[in-house]
Structure formats: C-alpha cells, structure tokens
Short mmCIF file of C-alpha atoms and ligand atoms in Angstrom, two decimals:
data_model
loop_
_atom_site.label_atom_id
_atom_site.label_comp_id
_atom_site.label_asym_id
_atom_site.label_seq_id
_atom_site.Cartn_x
_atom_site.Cartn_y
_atom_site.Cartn_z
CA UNK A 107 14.88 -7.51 43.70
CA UNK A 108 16.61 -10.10 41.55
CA UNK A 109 14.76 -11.64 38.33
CA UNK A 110 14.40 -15.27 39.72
CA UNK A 111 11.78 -17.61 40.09
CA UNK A 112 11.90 -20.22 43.09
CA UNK A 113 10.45 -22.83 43.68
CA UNK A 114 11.32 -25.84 45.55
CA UNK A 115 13.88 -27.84 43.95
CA UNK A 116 15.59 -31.27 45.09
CA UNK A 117 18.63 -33.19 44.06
CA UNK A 118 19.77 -36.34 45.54
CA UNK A 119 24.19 -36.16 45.70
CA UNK A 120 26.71 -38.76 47.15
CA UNK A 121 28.91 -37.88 49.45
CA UNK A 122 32.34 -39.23 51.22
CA UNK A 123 34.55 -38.05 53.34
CA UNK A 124 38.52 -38.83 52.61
CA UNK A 125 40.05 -42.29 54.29
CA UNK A 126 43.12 -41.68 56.65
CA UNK A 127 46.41 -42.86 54.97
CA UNK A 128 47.82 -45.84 56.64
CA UNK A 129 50.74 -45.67 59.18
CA UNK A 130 54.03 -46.60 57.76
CA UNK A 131 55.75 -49.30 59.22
CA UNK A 132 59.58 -49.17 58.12
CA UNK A 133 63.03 -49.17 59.61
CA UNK A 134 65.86 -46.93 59.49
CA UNK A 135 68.77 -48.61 58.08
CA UNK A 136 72.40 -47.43 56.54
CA UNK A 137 74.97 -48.96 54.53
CA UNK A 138 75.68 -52.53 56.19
CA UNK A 139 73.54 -51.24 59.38
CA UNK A 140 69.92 -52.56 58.44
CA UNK A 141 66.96 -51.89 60.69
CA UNK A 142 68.35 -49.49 62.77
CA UNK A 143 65.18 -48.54 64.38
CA UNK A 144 61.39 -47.64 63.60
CA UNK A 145 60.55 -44.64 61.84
CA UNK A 146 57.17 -45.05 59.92
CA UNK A 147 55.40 -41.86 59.99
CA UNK A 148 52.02 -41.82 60.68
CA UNK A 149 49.09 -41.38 57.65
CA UNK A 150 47.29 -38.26 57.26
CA UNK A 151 43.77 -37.84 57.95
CA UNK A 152 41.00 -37.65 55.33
CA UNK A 153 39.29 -34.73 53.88
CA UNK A 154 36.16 -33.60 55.51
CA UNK A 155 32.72 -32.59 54.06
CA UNK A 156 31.82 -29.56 54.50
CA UNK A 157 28.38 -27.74 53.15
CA UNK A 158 28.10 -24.25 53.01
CA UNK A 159 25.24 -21.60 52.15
CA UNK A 160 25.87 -18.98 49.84
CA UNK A 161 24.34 -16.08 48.61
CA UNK A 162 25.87 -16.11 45.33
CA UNK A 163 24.57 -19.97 44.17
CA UNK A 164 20.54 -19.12 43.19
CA UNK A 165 20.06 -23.06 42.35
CA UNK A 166 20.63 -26.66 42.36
CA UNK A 167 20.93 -26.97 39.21
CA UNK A 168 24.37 -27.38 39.23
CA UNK A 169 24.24 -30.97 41.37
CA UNK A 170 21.73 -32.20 38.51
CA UNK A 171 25.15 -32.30 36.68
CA UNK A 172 27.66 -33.43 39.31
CA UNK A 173 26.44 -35.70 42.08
CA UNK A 174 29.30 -37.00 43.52
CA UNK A 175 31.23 -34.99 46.24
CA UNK A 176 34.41 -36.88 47.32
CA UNK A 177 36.75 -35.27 50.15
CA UNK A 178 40.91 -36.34 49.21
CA UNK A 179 42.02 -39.25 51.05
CA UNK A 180 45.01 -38.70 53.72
CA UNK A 181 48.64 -39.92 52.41
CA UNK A 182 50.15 -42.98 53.87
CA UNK A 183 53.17 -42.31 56.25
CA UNK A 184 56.28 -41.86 55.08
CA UNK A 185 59.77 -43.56 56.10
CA UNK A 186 61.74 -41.43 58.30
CA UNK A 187 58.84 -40.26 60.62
CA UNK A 188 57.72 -38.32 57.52
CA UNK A 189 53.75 -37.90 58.38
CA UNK A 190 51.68 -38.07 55.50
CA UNK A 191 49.79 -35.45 53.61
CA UNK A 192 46.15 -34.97 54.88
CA UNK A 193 43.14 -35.36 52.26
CA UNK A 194 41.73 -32.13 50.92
CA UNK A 195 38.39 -31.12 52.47
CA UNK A 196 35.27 -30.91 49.91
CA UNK A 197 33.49 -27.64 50.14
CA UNK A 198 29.82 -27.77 48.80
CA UNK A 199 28.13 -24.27 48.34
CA UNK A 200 24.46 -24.73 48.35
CA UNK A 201 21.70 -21.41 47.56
CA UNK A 202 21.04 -20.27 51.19
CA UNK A 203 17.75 -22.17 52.09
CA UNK A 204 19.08 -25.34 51.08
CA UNK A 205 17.96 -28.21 53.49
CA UNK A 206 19.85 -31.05 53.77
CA UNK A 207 18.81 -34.42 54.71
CA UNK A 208 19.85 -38.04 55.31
CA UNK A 209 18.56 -40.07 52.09
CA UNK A 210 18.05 -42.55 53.50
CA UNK A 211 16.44 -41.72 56.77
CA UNK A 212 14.63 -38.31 55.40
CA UNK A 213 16.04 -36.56 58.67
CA UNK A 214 16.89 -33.26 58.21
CA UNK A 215 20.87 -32.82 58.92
CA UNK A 216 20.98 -29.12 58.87
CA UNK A 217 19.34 -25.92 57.02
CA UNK A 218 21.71 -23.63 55.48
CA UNK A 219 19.45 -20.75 56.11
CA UNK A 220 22.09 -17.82 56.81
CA UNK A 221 24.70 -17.27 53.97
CA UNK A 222 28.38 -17.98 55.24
CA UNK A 223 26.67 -21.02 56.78
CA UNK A 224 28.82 -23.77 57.42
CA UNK A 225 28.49 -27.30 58.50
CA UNK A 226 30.59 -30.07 58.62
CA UNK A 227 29.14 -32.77 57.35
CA UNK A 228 31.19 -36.08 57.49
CA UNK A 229 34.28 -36.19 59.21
CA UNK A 230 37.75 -37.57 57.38
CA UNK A 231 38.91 -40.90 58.67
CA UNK A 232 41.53 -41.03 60.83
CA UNK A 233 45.19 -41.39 59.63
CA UNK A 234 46.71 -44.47 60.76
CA UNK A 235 49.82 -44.42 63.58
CA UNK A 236 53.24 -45.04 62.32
CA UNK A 237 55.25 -47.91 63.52
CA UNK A 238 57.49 -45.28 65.75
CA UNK A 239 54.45 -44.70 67.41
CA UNK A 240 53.75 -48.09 68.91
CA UNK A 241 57.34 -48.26 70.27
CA UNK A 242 57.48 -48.55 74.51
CA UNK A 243 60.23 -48.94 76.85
CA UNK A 244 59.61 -53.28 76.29
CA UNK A 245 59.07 -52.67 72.47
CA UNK A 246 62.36 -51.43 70.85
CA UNK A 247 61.30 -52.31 67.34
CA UNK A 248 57.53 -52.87 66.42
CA UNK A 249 56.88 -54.48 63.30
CA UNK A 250 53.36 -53.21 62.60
CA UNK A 251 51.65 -50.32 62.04
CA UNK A 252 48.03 -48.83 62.28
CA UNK A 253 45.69 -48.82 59.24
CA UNK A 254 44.37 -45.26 58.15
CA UNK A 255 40.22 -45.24 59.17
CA UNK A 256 37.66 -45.93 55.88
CA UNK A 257 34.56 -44.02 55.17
CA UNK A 258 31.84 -44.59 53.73
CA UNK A 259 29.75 -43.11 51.42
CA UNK A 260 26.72 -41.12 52.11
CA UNK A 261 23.60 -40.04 50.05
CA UNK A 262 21.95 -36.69 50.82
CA UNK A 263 19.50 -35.21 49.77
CA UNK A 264 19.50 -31.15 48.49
CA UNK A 265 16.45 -29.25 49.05
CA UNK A 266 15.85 -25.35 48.74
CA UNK A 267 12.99 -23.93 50.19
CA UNK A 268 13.04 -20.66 49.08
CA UNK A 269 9.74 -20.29 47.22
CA UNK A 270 9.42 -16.74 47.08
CA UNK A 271 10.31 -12.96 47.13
CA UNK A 272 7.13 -11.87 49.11
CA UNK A 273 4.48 -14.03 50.81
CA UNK A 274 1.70 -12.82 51.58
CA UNK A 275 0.33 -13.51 54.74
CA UNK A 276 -3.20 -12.78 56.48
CA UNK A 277 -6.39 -14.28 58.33
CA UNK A 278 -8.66 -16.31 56.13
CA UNK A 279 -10.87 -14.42 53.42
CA UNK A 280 -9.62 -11.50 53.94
CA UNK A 281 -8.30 -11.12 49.96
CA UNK A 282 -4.75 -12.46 50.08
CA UNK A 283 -5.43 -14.72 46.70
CA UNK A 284 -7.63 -11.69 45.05
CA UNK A 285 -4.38 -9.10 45.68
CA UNK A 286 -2.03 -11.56 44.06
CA UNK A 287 -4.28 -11.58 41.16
CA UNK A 288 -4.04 -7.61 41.15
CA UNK A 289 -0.38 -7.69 40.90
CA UNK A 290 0.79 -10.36 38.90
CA UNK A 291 -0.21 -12.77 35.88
CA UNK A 292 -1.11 -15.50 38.35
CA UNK A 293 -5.38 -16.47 38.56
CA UNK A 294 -5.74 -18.54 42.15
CA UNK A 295 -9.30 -19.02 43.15
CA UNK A 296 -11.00 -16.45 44.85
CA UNK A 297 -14.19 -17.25 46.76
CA UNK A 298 -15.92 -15.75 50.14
CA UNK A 299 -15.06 -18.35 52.14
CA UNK A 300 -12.45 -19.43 54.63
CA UNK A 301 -9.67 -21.51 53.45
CA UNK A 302 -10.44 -21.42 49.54
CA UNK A 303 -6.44 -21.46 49.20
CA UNK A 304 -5.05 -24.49 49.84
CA UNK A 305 -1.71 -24.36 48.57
CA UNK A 306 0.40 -21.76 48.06
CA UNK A 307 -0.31 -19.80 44.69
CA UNK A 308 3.04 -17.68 42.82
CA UNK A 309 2.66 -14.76 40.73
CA UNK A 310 5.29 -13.39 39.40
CA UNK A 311 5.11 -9.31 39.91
CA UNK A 312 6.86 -7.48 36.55
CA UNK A 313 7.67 -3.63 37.51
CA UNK A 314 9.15 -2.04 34.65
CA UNK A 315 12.39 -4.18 33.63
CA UNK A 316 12.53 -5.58 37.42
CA UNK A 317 10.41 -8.79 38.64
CA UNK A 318 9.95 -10.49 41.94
CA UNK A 319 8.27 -13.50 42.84
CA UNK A 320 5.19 -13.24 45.39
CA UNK A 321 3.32 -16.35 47.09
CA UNK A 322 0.17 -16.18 48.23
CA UNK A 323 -0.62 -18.67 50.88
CA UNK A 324 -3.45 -20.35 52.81
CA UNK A 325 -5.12 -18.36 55.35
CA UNK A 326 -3.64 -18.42 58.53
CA UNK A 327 -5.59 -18.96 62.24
CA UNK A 328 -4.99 -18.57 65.60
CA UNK A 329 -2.96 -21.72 67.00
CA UNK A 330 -1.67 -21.90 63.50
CA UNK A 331 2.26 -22.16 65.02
CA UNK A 332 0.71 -25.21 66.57
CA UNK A 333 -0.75 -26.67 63.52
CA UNK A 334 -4.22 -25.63 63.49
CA UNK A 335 -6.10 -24.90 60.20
CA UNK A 336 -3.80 -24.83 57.45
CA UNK A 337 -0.83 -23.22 59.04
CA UNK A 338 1.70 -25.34 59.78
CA UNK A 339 2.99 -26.02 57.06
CA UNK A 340 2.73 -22.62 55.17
CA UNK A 341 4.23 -20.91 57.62
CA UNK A 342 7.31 -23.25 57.19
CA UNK A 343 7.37 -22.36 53.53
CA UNK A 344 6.99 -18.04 54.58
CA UNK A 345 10.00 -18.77 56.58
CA UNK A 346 12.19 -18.52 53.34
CA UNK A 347 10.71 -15.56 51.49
CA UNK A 348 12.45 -12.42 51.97
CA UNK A 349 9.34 -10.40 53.19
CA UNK A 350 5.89 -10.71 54.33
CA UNK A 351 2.99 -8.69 52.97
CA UNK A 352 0.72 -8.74 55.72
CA UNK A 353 -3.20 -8.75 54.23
CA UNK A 354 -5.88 -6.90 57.27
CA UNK A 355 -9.12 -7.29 56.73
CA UNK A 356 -9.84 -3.44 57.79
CA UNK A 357 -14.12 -3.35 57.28
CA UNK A 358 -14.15 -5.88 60.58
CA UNK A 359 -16.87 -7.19 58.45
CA UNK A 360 -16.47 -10.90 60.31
CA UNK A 361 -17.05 -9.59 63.41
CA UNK A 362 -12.97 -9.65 64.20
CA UNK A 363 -10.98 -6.85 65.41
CA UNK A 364 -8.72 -6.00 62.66
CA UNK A 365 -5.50 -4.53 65.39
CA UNK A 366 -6.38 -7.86 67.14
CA UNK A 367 -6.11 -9.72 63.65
CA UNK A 368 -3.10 -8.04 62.80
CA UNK A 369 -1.28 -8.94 66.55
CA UNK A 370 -2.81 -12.55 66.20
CA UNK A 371 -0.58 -13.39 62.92
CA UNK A 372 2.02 -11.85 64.34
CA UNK A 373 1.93 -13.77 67.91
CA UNK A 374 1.97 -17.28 65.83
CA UNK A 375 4.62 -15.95 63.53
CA UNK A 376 6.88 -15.53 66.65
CA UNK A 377 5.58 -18.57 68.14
CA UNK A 378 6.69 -20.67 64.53
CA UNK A 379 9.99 -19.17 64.86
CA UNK A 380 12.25 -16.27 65.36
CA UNK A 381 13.43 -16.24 61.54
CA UNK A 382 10.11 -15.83 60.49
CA UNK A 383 8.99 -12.85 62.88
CA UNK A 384 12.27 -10.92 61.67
CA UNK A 385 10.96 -10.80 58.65
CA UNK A 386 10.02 -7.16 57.00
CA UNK A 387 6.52 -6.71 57.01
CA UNK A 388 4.24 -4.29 55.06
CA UNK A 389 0.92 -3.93 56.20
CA UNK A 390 -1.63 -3.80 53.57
CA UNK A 391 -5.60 -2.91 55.09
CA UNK A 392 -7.74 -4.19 52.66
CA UNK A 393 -11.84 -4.25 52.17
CA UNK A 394 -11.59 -0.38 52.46
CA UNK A 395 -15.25 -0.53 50.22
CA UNK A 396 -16.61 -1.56 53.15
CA UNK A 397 -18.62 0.02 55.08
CA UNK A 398 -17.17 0.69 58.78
CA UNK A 399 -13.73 0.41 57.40
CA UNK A 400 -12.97 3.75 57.57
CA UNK A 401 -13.81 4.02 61.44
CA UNK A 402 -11.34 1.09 61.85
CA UNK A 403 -8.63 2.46 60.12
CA UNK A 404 -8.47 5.43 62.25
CA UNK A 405 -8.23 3.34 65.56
CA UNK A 406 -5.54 0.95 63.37
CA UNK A 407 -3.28 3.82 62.52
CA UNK A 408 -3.42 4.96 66.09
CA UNK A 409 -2.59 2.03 67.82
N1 GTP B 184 -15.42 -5.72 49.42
C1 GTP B 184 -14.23 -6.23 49.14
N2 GTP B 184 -14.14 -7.56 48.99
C2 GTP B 184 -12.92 -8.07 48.72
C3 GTP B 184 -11.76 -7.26 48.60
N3 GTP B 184 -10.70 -8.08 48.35
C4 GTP B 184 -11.20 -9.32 48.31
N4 GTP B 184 -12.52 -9.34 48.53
C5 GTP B 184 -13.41 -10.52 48.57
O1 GTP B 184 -13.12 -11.28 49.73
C6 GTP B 184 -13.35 -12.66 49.49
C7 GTP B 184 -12.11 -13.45 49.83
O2 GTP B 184 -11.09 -13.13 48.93
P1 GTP B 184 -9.83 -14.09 48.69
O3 GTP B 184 -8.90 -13.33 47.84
O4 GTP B 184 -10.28 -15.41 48.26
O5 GTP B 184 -9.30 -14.16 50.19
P2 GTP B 184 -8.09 -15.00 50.77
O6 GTP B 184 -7.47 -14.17 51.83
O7 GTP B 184 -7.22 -15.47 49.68
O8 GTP B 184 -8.87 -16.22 51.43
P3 GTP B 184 -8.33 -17.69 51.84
O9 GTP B 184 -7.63 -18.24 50.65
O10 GTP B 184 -9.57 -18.43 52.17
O11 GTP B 184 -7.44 -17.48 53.01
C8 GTP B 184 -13.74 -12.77 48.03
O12 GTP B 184 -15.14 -12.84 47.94
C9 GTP B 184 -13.23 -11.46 47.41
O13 GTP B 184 -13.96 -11.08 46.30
C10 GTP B 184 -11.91 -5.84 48.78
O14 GTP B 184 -10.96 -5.05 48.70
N5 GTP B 184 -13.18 -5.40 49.05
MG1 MG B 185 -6.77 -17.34 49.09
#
C-alpha cells in the first residue's frame, strides 16, 4: 500500500464556466453592391466545467496554489456565416474521494468516489444567434443579432474524505483502540467501557520500508446505519478507506453472540451503503485470553 497519510483536507476554488460569443450581425456586400444580405454567424458556446476523480492526484494541495478554474469563453460570430469558435472546457482532476459542495449553500454537488468520475459541473453559456438566423420570409435583412449567454462565477468547496488505508471496525469494547495501539505508533485511550472512542484515532502501520494508514473508530451498534450510538457519522468516514478490519469480540464475555456480532456490523454496513459493504474485510477474533473463547471460535469458524 502506498506511503500516504490522509486526512481530511478542504480547499475553497472559484469556478466559471465560459460566456457564449455574441452573434454577428453583418452584411454581405461587394464592390459598389453594399449590404447584399445577412450573414453574421452565430457565437460559439462557452467552455464547460467539468470535475473529475482520479487515481493519480493523492491531494489538494495543488488548489491551495491555484484557486481559480475558468472554462474559455465561445468566439463571437464571424461575417460570412462563419460560426465562432467554442470556449475550451476546464477539466479539474480531484484525488478520488473528493466531495464537492456549493460554498455557499454547503450542499453537497457530487462525490467523486470512483476514479474516471466525471461530472459536469457548470454549463458554458450559450453562443449568441447570428443575424442570418433571425431572417423570415417578412424579414429579408435583420439588423440585430443575439448576445452570447454570461456566467457567473461559482465558489466550491474541495473536500477529500479519504482518511485512511484500513479502518477498523467492531462492536463497542471489544479492543478496536487497544489493536491500533499494537500496530502502530498511535496511543488512543483504552478503557473497559463502551464508547471510550469518540473520534476516530490514526496510526500509521510501518512494515519494513512500506506504511499504511489505519483508523480506528468509535464502536459501532445496532441501528448504527440509522444514527444510533456513535455510528453515523463514522461509518460515513469508513466509507473511504480501502478496507475494513473487522474487530469480534470472540470470549462472548458481554453476554453477545460473537457470529451474531459479526452479522450485526455487517447488516448496518449494507444498510449505510453499498460502497461501504463492498469493502474487503478481514476478520480479526479478539479476547482469545478469555475464557469460553475457544468454544466460540469453533462454532465461528463453522458457520
Ligand atoms: N482480555 C482481553 N482484553 C482485551 C483484549 N483487547 C482489549 N481488551 C480490553 O478490552 C477493553 C476495551 O478495549 P478498547 O481497545 O478500548 O476497545 P474498543 O473496541 O476500542 O472500545 P470502544 O472505543 O469503546 O468502542 C479494555 O479494557 C482492553 O484492555 C484482549 O485481547 N483480551
Ligand atoms: Mg476504542
């Protein structure tokens, strides 16, 4: 697994999409023979926005540098019915678990969550009709033509949500927090009690020359997908690690079925969302010390 670190990072970028070049309003005319006819071409049409997620872009560091993201404006018409030249689109590659939203209304636009993602984000303006366009069976020679369409700007904001390599998911107590401590640098609290994680906890895991990032998260409950106990939220972050290290209490020694424990997470993984239940999963039984776990393990490898 790749050497990076991720947490969540945010930018804030402006973006606009290209005006449409204005219709041309002209007149053919030769030598002694002026205004012959119309023959204003029509503008071309603004650049679009377009945001796309890619696999090879690991940050946003990038937009801390460049924030502004302007799509080419369309060309004005030309004489002779010669259409203008459209604006060139502006393609945007975020990391792939960007979010985007609307600054200014904090609703999320789209999530870039699959790389080759692509969105279009704000549409070019409109090139403006030529003057041969408004001509009718009445109107031999129209003196006007239509004005290309304006934009306006728009500010986004960039978020990526990827926060880990591995979280680590489980029921409550049952030594999520203490196995990150085994693994990496990282020292979260470790208590008996339900819910002594509140946030999620990194440690980054060194194996020889190769690291990867694990997250150790809050305990998770039935009814979780629907927001009970801590879950809700966590289980949005576990959406954008790239595996899930599933932590069984094995010893039982709460009085739960550990298989049952085991199909719980999983139901309110599925029930949170299909991303997230696609996720590879490695089982890890822990509390082995205890007594009865051995009994249980039997009847979990067999079912
Ligand atoms: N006997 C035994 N106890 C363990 C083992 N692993 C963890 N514990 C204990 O279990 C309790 C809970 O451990 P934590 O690591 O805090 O559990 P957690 O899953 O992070 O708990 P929450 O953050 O509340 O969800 C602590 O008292 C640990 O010392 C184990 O392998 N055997
Ligand atoms: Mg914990």
């Amino acid at each position: 697994m790749p050497d990076k670190n991720i947490f969540t990072d945010k930018v804030k970028i402006t973006i606009k999409s290209g005006d449409g070049g204005d219709g041309m309003n002209s007149f053919k005319s030769y030598k002694g023979k002026p205004a012959c006819g119309p023959d204003g071409g029509d503008g071309g049409n603004g650049g679009g926005v377009y945001i796309t997620a890619s696999g090879s872009v690991g940050d946003l560091l990038s937009f801390r540098y460049t924030s502004k993201y302007f799509a080419g404006n369309g060309e004005r018409g030309g004489t002779n019915k010669c259409f203008g030249k459209s604006g060139a689109d502006m393609i945007i590659k975020v990391p792939v678990g960007t979010v985007v939203k609307d600054a200014e209304t904090d609703t999320v636009i789209c999530d870039m969550f699959e790389d080759g993602d692509k969105k279009l984000i704000a549409e070019g303006g409109r090139g403006g009709k030529g003057n041969v366009r408004f001509t009718t069976a009445r109107r031999h020679a129209p003196n006007f033509a239509q004005k290309g369409e304006k934009t306006e700007p728009h500010t986004l904001i960039l978020e990526l949500k990827v926060i880990a390599d591995v979280g680590i998911i489980g029921f409550p107590n049952v030594g999520k927090s203490t196995l990150l401590s085994k693994i990496s640098a990282a020292r979260p609290k470790i208590a008996n009690y339900h819910f002594t994680t509140l946030s999620p906890n990194l440690g980054v895991v060194k194996y020889y020359e190769n690291s990867f990032v694990a997250a150790d998260i809050p305990g998770l409950i039935e009814g979780a997908a629907d927001g009970a106990g801590l879950g809700h939220d966590f289980l949005r972050h576990i959406e954008r690690t790239r595996m899930l290290l599933h932590v069984v209490d094995i010893s039982g020694a709460e009085g739960r079925d550990p298989v049952e424990d085991f199909k719980k997470i999983n139901a309110e993984l599925s029930a949170y969302s299909k991303p997230l239940s696609k996720l590879p999963q490695i089982i890890a039984l822990n509390k082995c010390d205890v007594y009865g776990a051995e009994e249980n393990l039997k009847a979990f490898k067999k079912k």
